[in-house]
Coordinates of C-alpha atoms in Angstrom, one line a residue:
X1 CA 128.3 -92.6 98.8
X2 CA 130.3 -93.9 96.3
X3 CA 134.2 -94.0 95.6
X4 CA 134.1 -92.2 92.7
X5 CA 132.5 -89.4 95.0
X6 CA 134.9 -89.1 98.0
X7 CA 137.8 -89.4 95.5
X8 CA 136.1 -86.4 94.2
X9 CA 135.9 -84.4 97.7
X10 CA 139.7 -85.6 98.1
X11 CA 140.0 -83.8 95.4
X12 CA 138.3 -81.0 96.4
X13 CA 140.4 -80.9 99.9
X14 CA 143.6 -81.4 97.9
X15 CA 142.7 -78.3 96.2
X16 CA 141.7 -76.4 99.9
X17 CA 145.0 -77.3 100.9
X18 CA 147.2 -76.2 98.1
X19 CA 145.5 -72.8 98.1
X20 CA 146.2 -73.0 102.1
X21 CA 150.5 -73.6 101.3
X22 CA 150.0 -70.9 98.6
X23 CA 149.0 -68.3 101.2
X24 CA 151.1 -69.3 104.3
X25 CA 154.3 -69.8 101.1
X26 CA 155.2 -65.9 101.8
X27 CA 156.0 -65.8 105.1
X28 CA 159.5 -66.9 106.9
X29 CA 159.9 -70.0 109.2
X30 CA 160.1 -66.7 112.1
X31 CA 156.4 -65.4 111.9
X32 CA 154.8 -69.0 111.7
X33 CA 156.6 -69.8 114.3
X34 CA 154.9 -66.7 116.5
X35 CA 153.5 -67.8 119.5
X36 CA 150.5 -65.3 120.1
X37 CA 150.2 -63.3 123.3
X38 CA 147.6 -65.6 124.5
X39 CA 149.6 -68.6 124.5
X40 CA 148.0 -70.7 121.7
X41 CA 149.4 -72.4 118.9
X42 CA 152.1 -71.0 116.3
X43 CA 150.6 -71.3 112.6
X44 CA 153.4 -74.4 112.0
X45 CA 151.7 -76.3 115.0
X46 CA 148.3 -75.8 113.8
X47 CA 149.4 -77.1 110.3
X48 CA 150.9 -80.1 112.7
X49 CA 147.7 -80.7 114.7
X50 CA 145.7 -81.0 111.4
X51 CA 148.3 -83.3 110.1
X52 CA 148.1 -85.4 113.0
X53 CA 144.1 -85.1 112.9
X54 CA 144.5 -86.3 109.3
X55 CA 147.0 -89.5 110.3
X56 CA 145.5 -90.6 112.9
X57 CA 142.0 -91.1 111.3
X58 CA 143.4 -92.6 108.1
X59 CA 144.9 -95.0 110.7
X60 CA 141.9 -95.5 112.5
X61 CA 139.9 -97.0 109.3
X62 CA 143.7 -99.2 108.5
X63 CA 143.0 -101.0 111.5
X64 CA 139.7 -100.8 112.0
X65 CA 139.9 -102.7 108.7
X66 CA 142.4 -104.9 109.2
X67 CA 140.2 -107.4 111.0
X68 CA 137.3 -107.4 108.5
X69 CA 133.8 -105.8 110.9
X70 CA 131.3 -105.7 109.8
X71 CA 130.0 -102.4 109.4
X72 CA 126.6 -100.8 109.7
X73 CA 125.5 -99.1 106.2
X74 CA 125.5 -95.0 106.8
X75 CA 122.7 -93.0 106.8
X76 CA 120.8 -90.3 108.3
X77 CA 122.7 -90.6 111.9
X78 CA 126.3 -90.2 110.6
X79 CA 124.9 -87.3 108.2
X80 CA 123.5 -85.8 111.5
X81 CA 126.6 -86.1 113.1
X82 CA 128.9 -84.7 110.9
X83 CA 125.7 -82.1 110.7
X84 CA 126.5 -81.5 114.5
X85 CA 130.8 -81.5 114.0
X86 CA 129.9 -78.7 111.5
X87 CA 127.6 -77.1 113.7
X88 CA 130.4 -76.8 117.1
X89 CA 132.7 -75.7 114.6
X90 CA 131.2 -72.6 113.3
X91 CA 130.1 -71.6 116.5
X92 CA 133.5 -69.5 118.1
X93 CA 133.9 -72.0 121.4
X94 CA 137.7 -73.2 121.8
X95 CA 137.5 -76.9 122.1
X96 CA 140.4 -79.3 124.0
X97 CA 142.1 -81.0 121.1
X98 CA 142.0 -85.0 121.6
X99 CA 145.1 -86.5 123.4
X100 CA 147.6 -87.4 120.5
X101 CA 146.8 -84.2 118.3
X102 CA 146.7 -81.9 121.4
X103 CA 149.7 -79.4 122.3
X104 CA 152.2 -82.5 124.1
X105 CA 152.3 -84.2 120.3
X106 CA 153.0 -80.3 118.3
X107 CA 156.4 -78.9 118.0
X108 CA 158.0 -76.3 119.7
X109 CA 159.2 -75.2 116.3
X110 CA 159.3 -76.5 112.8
X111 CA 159.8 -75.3 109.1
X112 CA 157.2 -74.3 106.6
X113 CA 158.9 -76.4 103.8
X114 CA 159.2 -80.0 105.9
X115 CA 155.6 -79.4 107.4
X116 CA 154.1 -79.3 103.9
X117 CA 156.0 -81.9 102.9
X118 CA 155.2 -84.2 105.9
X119 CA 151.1 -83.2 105.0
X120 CA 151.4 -84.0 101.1
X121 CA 153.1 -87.3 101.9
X122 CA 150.2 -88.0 104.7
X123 CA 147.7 -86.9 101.3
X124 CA 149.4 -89.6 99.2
X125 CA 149.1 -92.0 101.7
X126 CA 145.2 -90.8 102.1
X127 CA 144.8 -90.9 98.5
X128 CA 146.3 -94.4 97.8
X129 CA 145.0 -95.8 100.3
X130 CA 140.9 -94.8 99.4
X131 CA 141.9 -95.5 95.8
X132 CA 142.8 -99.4 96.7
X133 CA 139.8 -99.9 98.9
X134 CA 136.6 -101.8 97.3
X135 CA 133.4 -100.0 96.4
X136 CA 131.4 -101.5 99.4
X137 CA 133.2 -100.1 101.6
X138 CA 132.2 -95.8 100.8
X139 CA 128.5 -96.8 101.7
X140 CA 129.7 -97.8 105.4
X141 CA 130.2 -96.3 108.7
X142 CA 133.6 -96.4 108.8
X143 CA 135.4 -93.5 110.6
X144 CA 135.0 -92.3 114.1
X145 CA 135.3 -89.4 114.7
X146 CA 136.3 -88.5 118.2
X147 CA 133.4 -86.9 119.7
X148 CA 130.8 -86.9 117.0
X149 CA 131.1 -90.8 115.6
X150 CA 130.9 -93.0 113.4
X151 CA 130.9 -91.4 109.7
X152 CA 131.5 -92.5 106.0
X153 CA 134.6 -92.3 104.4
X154 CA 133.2 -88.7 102.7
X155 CA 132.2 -87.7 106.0
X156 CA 136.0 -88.4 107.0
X157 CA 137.2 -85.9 104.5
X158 CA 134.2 -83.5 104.9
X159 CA 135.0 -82.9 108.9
X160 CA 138.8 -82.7 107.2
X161 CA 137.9 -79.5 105.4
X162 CA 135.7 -78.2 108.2
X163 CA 138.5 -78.6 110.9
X164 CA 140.8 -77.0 108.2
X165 CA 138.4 -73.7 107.7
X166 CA 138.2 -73.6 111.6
X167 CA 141.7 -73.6 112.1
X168 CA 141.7 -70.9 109.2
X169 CA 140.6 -68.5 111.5
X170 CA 142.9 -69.1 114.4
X171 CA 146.0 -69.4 111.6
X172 CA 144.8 -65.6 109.8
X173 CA 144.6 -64.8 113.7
X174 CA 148.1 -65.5 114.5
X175 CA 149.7 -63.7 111.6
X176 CA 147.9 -60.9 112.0
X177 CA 149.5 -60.9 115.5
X178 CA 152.9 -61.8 114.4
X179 CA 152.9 -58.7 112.1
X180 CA 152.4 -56.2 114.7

């Protein structure tokens, strides 16, 4: 795991998510904010819970790195358990979201243009911040993630575009809804 190669799946998630603001671009601030029949999120608050997802972890690794650990060297365990994240989220099981990215931290209403905003700021931030970090550090475990553990930095952004794609689902879900 090297820089060079989770700058590249950075890229790769940067491209995910443009493709993402290009398809949810057409639709007014009234149908993402639809709150389906069965109570669950409006499309702006998923955007918001992956946001948070995404600002909280790259917060995680600021201060698990701000005192200096040292950290164990990755291998086949964090590759099995981003193996297992991957694996609960293709199966179609609702999960509780983790306090601080769960339903009390989303807004009851929001705006398509500040939410993409707020998330390609959060990218920046993501971006600079991996980009300043030393090469010894993309080898290590890291991240934790909060159920599966600890992970590389790649992991990090892997179980990003995997929570994305799940939330894909529920977000086509709810505009199909909000067109009836």
């Amino acid at each position: 795991m090297t820089k060079a190669a989770t700058l590249h799946q950075l890229d790769r998630l940067d491209q995910e998510l443009s493709a993402l603001f290009s398809e949810l671009e057409c639709y007014d601030d009234t149908r993402l904010n639809h709150r389906p029949s069965d109570g669950g999120w409006t499309v702006l608050q998923v955007l918001h819970h992956l946001i948070l997802a995404e600002t909280a972890s790259l917060g995680y690794v600021r201060k698990k790195l701000s005192f200096n650990p040292i950290l164990d060297k990755a291998g086949a365990k964090a590759a099995w358990r981003l193996f297992v994240v991957d694996f609960y989220f293709r199966m179609p099981t609702k999960f509780k979201a983790p306090k601080g990215v769960d339903r009390s931290a989303l807004p009851d209403e929001s705006d398509f243009e500040s939410t993409r905003k707020q998330w390609e700021t959060q990218r920046k931030a993501l971006r600079h911040y991996l980009s300043h970090l030393p090469e010894e550090r993309f080898d290590r475990e890291l991240y934790k993630h909060p159920f599966a553990g600890k992970m590389t930095l790649r992991q990090m952004l892997k179980f990003f575009g995997m929570h994305i794609k799940r939330h894909q689902k529920q977000i086509n879900r709810v505009l199909k809804e909000a067109a009836v």
